[in-house]
mmCIF file of C-alpha atoms in Angstrom:
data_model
loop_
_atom_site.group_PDB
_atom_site.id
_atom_site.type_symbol
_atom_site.label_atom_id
_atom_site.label_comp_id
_atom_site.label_asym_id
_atom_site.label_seq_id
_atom_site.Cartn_x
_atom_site.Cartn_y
_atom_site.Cartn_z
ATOM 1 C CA UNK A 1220 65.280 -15.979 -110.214
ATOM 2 C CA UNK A 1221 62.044 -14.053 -108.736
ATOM 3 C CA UNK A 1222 61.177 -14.329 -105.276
ATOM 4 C CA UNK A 1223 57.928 -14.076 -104.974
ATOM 5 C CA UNK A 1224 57.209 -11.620 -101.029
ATOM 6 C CA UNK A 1225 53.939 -12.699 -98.888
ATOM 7 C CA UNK A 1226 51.555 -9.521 -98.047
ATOM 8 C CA UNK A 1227 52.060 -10.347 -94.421
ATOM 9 C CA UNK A 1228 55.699 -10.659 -94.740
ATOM 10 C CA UNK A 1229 56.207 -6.295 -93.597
ATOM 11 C CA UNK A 1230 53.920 -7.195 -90.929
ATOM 12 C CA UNK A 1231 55.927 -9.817 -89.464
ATOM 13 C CA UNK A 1232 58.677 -8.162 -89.926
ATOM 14 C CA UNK A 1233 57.259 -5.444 -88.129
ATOM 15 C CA UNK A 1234 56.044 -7.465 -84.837
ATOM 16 C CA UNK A 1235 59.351 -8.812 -84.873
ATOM 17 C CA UNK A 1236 61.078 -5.526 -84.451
ATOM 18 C CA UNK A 1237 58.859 -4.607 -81.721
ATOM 19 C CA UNK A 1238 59.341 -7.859 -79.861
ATOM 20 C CA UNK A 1239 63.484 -6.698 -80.325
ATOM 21 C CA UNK A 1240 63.057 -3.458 -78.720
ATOM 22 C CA UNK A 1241 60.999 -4.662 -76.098
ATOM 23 C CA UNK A 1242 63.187 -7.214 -75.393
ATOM 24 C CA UNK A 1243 66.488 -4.415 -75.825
ATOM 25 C CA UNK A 1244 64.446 -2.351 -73.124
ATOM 26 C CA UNK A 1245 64.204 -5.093 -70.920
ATOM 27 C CA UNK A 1246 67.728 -6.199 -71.000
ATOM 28 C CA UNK A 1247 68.649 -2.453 -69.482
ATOM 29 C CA UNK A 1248 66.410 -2.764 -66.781
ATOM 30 C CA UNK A 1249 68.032 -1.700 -63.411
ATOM 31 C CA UNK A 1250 69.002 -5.599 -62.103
ATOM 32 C CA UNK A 1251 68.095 -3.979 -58.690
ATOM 33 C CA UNK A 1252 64.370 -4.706 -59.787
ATOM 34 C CA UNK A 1253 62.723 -7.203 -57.883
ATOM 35 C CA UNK A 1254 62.148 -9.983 -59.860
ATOM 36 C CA UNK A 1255 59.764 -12.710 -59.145
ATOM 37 C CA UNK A 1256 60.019 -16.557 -59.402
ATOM 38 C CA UNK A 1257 58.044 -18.853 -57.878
ATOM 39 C CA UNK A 1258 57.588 -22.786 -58.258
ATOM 40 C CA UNK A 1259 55.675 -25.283 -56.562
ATOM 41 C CA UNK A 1260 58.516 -26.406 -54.126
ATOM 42 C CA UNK A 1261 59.938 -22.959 -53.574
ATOM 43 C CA UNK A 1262 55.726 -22.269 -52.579
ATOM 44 C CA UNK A 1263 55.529 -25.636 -50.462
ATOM 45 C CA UNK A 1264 58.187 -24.595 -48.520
ATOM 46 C CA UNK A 1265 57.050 -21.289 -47.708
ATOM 47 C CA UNK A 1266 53.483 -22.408 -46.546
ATOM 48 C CA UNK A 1267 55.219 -25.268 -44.855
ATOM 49 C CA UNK A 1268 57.518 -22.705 -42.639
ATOM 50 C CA UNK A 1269 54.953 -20.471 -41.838
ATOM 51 C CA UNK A 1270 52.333 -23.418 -40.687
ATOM 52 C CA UNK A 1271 55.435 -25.196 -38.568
ATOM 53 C CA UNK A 1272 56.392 -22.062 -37.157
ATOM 54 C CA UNK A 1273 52.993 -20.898 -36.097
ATOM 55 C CA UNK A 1274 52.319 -24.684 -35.197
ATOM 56 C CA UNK A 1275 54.991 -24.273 -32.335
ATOM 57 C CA UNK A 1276 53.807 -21.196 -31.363
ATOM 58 C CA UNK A 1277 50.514 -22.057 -30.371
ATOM 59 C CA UNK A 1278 51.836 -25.149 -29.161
ATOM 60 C CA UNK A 1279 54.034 -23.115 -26.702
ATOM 61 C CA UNK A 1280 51.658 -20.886 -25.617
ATOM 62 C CA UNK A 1281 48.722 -23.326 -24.634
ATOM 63 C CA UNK A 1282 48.359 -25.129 -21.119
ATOM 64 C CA UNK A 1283 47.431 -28.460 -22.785
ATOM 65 C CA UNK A 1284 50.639 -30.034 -22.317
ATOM 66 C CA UNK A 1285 49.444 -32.392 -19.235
ATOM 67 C CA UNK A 1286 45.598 -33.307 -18.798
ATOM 68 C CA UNK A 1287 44.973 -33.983 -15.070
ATOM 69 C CA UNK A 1288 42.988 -36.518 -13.328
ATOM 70 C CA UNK A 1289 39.475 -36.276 -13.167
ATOM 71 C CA UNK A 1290 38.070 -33.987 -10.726
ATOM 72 C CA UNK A 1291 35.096 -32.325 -8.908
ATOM 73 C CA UNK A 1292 35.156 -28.632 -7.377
ATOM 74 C CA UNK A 1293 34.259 -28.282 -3.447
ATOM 75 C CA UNK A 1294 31.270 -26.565 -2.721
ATOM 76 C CA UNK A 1295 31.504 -22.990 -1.579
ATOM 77 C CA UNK A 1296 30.006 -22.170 1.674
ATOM 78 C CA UNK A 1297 28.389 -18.416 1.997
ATOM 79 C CA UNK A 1298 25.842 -16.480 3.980
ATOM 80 C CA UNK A 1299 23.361 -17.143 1.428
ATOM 81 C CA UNK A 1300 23.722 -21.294 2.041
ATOM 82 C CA UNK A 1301 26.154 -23.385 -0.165
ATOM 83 C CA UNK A 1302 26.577 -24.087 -2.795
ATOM 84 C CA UNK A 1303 26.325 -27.638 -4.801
ATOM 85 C CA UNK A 1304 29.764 -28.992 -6.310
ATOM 86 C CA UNK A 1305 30.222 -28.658 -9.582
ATOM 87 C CA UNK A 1306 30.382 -31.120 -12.356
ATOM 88 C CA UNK A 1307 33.967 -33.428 -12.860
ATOM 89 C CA UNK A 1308 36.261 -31.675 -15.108
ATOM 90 C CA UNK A 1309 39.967 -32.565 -15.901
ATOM 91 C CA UNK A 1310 42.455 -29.383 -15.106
ATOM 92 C CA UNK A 1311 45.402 -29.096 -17.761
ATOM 93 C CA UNK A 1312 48.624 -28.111 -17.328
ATOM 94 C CA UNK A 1313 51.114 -26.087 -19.171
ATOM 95 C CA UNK A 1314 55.051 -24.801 -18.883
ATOM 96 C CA UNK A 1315 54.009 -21.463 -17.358
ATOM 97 C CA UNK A 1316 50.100 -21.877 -17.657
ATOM 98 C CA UNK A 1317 46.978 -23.534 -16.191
ATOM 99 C CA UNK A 1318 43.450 -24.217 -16.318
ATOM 100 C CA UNK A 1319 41.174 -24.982 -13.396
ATOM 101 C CA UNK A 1320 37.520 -24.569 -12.555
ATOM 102 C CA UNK A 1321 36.520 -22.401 -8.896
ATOM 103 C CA UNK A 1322 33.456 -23.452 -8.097
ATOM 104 C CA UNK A 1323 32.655 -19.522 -7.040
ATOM 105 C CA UNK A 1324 32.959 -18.497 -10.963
ATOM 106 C CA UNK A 1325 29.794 -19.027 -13.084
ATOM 107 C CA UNK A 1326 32.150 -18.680 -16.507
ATOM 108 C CA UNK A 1327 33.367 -21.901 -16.556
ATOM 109 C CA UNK A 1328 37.382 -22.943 -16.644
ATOM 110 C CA UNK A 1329 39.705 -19.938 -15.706
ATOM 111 C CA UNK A 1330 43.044 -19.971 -17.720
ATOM 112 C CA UNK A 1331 45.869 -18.071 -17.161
ATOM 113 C CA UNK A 1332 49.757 -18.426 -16.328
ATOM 114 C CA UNK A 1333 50.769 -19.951 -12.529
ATOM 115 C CA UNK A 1334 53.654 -18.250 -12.579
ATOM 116 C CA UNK A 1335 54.236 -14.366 -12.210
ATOM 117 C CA UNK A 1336 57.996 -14.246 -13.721
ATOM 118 C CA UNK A 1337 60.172 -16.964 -14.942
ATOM 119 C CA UNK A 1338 61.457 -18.733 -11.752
ATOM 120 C CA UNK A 1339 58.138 -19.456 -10.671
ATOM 121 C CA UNK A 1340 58.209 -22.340 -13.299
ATOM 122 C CA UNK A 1341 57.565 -25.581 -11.743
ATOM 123 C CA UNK A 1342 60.625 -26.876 -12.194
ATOM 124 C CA UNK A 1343 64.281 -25.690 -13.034
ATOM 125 C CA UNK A 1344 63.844 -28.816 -16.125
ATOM 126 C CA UNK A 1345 61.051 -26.671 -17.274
ATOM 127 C CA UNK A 1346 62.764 -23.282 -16.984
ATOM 128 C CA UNK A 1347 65.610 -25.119 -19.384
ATOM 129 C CA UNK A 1348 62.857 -26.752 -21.552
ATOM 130 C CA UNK A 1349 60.859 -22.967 -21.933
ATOM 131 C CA UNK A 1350 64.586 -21.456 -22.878
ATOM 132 C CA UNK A 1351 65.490 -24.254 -25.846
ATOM 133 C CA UNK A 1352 62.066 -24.207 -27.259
ATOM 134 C CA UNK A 1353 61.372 -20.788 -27.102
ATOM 135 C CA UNK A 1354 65.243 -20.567 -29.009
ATOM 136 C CA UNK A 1355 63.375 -22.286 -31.537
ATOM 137 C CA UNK A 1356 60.210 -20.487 -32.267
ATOM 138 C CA UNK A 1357 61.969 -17.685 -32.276
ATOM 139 C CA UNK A 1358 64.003 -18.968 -35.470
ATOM 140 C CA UNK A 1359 60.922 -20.664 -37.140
ATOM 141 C CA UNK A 1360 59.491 -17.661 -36.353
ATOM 142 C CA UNK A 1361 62.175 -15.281 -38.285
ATOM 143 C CA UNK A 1362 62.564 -18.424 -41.457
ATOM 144 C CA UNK A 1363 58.684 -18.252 -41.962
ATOM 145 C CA UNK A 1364 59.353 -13.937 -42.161
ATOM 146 C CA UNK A 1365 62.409 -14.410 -44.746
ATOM 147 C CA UNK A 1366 60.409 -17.133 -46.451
ATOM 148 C CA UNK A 1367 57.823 -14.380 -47.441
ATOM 149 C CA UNK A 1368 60.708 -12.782 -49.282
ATOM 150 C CA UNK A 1369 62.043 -15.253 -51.344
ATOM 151 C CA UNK A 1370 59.689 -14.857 -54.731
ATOM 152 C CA UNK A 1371 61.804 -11.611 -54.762
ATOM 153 C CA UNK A 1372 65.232 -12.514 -53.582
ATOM 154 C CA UNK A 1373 67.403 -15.468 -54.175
ATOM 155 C CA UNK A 1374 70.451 -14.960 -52.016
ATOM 156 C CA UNK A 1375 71.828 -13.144 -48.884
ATOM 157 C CA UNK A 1376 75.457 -11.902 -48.887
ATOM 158 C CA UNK A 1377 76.250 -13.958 -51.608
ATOM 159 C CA UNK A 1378 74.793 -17.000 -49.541
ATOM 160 C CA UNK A 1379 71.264 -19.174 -51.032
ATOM 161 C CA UNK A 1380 68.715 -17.985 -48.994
ATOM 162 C CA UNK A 1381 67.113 -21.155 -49.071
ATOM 163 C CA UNK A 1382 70.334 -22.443 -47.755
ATOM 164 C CA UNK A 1383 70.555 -20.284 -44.900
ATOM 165 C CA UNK A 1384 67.048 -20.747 -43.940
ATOM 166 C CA UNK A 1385 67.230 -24.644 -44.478
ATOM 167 C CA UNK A 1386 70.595 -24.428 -42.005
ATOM 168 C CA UNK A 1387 68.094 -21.910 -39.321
ATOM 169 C CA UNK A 1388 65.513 -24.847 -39.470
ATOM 170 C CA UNK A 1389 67.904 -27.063 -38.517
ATOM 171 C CA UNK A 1390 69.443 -25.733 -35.787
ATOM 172 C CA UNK A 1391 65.552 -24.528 -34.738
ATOM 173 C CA UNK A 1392 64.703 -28.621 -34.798
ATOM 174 C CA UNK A 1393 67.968 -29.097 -32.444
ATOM 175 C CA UNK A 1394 66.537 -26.692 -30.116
ATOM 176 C CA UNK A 1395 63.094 -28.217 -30.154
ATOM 177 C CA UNK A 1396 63.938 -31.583 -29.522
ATOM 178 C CA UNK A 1397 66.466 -30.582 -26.398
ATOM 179 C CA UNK A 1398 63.534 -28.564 -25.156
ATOM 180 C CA UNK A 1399 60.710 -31.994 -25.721
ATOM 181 C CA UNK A 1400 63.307 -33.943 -23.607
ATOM 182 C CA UNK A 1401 63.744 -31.940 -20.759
ATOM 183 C CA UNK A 1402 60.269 -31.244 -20.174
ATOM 184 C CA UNK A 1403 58.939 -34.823 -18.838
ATOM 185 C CA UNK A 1404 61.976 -34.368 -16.465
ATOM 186 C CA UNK A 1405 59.944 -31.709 -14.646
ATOM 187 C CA UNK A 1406 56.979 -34.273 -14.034
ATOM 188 C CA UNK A 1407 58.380 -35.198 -10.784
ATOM 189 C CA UNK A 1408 57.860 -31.370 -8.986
ATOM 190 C CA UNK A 1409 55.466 -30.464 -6.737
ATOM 191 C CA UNK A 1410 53.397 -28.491 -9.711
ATOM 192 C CA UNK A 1411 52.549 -31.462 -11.596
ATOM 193 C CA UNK A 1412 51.851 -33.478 -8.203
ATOM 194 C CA UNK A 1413 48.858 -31.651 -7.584
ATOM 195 C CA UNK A 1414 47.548 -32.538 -10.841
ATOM 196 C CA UNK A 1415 48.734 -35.864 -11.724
ATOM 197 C CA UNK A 1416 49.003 -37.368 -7.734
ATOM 198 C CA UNK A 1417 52.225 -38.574 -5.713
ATOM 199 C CA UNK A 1418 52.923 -41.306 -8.434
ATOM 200 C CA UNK A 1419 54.405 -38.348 -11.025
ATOM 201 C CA UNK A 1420 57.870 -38.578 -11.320
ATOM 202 C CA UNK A 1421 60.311 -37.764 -13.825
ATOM 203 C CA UNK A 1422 59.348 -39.395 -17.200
ATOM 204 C CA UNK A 1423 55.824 -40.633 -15.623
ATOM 205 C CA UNK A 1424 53.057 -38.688 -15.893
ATOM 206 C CA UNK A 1425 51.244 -40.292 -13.222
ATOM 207 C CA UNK A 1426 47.600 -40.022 -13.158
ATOM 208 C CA UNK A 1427 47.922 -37.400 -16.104
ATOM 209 C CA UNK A 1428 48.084 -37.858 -19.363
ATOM 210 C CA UNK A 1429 49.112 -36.377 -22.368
ATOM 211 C CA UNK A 1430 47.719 -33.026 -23.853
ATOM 212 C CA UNK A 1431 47.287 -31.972 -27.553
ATOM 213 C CA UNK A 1432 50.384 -29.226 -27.198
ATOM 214 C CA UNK A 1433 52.755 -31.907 -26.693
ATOM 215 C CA UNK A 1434 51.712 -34.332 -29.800
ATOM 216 C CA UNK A 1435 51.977 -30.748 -31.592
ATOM 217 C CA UNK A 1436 55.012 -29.757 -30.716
ATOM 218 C CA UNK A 1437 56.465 -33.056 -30.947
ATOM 219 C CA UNK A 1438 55.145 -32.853 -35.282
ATOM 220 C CA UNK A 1439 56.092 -29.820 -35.581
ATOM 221 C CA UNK A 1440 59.436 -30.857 -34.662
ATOM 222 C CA UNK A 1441 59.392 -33.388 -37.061
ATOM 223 C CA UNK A 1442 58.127 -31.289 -39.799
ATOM 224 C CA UNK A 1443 60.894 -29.185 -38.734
ATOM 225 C CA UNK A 1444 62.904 -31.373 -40.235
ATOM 226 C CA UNK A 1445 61.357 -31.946 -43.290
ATOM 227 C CA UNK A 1446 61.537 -28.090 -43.765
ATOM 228 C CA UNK A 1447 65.214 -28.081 -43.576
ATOM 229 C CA UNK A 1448 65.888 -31.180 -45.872
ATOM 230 C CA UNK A 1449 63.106 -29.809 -48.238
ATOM 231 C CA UNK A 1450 64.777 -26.169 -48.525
ATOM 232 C CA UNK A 1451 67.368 -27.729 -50.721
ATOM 233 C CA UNK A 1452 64.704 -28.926 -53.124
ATOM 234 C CA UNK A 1453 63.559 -25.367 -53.331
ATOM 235 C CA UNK A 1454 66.780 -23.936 -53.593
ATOM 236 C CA UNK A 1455 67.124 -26.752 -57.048
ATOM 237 C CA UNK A 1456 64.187 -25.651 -58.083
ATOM 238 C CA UNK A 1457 64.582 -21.596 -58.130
ATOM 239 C CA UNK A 1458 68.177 -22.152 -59.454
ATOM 240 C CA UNK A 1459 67.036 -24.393 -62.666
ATOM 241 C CA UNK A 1460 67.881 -22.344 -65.449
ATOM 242 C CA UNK A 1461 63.927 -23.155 -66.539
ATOM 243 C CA UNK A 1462 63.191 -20.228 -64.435
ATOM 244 C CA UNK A 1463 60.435 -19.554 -62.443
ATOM 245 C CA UNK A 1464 56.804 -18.308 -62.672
ATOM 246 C CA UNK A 1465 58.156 -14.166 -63.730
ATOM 247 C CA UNK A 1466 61.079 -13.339 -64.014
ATOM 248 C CA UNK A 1467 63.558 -9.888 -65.685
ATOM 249 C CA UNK A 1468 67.000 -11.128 -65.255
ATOM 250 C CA UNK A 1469 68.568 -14.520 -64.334
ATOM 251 C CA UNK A 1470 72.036 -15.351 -63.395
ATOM 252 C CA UNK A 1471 73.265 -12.250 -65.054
ATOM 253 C CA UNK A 1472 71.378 -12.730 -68.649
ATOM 254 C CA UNK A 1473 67.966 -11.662 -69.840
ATOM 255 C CA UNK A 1474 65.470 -14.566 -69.909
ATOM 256 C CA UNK A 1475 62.298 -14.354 -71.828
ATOM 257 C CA UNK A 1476 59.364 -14.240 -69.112
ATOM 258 C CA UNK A 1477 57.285 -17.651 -68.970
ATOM 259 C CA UNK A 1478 53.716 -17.965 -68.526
ATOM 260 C CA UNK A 1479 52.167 -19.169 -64.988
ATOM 261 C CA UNK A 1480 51.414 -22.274 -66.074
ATOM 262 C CA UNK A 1481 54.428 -23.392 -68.488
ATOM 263 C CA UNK A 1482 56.729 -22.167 -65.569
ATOM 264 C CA UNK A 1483 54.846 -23.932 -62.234
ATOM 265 C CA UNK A 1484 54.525 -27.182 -64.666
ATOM 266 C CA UNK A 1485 58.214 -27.039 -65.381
ATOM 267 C CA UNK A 1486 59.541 -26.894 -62.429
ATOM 268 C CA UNK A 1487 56.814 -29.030 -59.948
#
């Protein structure tokens, strides 16, 4: 019996030989090489991390926590004559931080922190409330770092990194809610008197009301959360033996790299 060989058979034959070696080379690759996978959870909980942790930050830092009571400044008297009151304005109030209008000061609001060092917080509730919430940034803060990280690496002494981080979260949402329920315990010192009248007490605000910090720590918290539970799904994800958007080596074997959009579609 003949067999008849196609022209383009050699050249097949050749390609495929290439594609072997290339694929032989790639197999001996140091496994020390960073190797990339990415997929739309493992990327959603990055992005999430970084926006909760920054979220609290900001939240932290601002002196919109209470919004006073409507208020006018006194006029200033001088040797030039006095001068007229300024318009009402509502002073806020933060854990360490404040902003009021002088009636003497042409810029408008002056911000700035009330209290030189940390017992000059208003209230010893507050001091606690600054310590458990600051706890927590500061992990947020180092999970949103790692989270960078984990296109490249999978695992920390032998231990998911998504895992770990998902565990930081969680403890990080512990602190944060321990630190949102101490902190209308302060509302009864003398601090938040002045700005919210003699009816402040703890767990009443008063005359005051409610600033955007609060309502943004409070989601953050939540999102928190939502971080933690979702760094399992991410963890799923990276692990699926679909891979991930590039890729050398995975779970000890070599793994023919996928294209961007085959990979993100299989594992979304």
């Amino acid at each position: 019996m003949t067999v008849h060989l196609s022209r383009n058979q050699p050249r097949q034959t050749s390609l495929n030989r290439q594609h072997q070696e290339h694929f032989r080379s790639t197999a001996n690759v140091n496994t020390t090489m960073c190797h990339v996978i990415v997929t739309c959870r493992s990327m959603l909980w990055t992005l999430l991390s970084i926006v909760v942790a920054f979220g609290e930050l900001i939240a932290f830092m601002s002196t919109d926590w209470l919004v006073g009571s409507p208020r006018t400044p006194d006029a200033v008297f001088s040797p030039h004559g006095a001068t007229a009151a300024g318009e009402a304005y509502r002073p806020t109030l933060g854990i360490y931080g404040r902003c009021i209008k002088l009636p003497h000061l042409q810029r408008g609001v002056l911000c700035g922190p009330y209290a030189a060092h940390f017992g000059e917080i208003a209230s010893g509730f507050w001091q606690a409330a600054a310590i458990f919430l600051a706890a927590g940034i500061l992990l947020l803060c180092a999970v949103a770092f790692i989270s960078v990280f984990t296109m490249c690496f999978q695992s920390i002494m032998k231990k998911s990194i998504f895992n770990v981080c998902g565990l930081l979260q969680a403890i990080a949402g512990l602190f944060l809610i321990l630190g949102l329920m101490l902190y209308p315990a302060g509302w009864g010192s003398d601090k938040v008197q002045l700005y919210c009248g003699q009816d402040a007490a703890p767990y009443r605000s008063g005359l005051c009301t409610m600033g955007w910090a609060f309502y943004t720590a409070m989601g953050g918290t939540v999102l928190t959360f939502v971080c933690a539970v979702f760094s399992a799904q991410a963890e799923i994800a990276t692990s699926s033996d679909k891979g991930g958007l590039l890729f050398l080596r995975h779970q000890g074997r070599t793994v023919i790299p996928a294209t961007p959009a085959t990979a993100l579609e299989r594992n979304c």
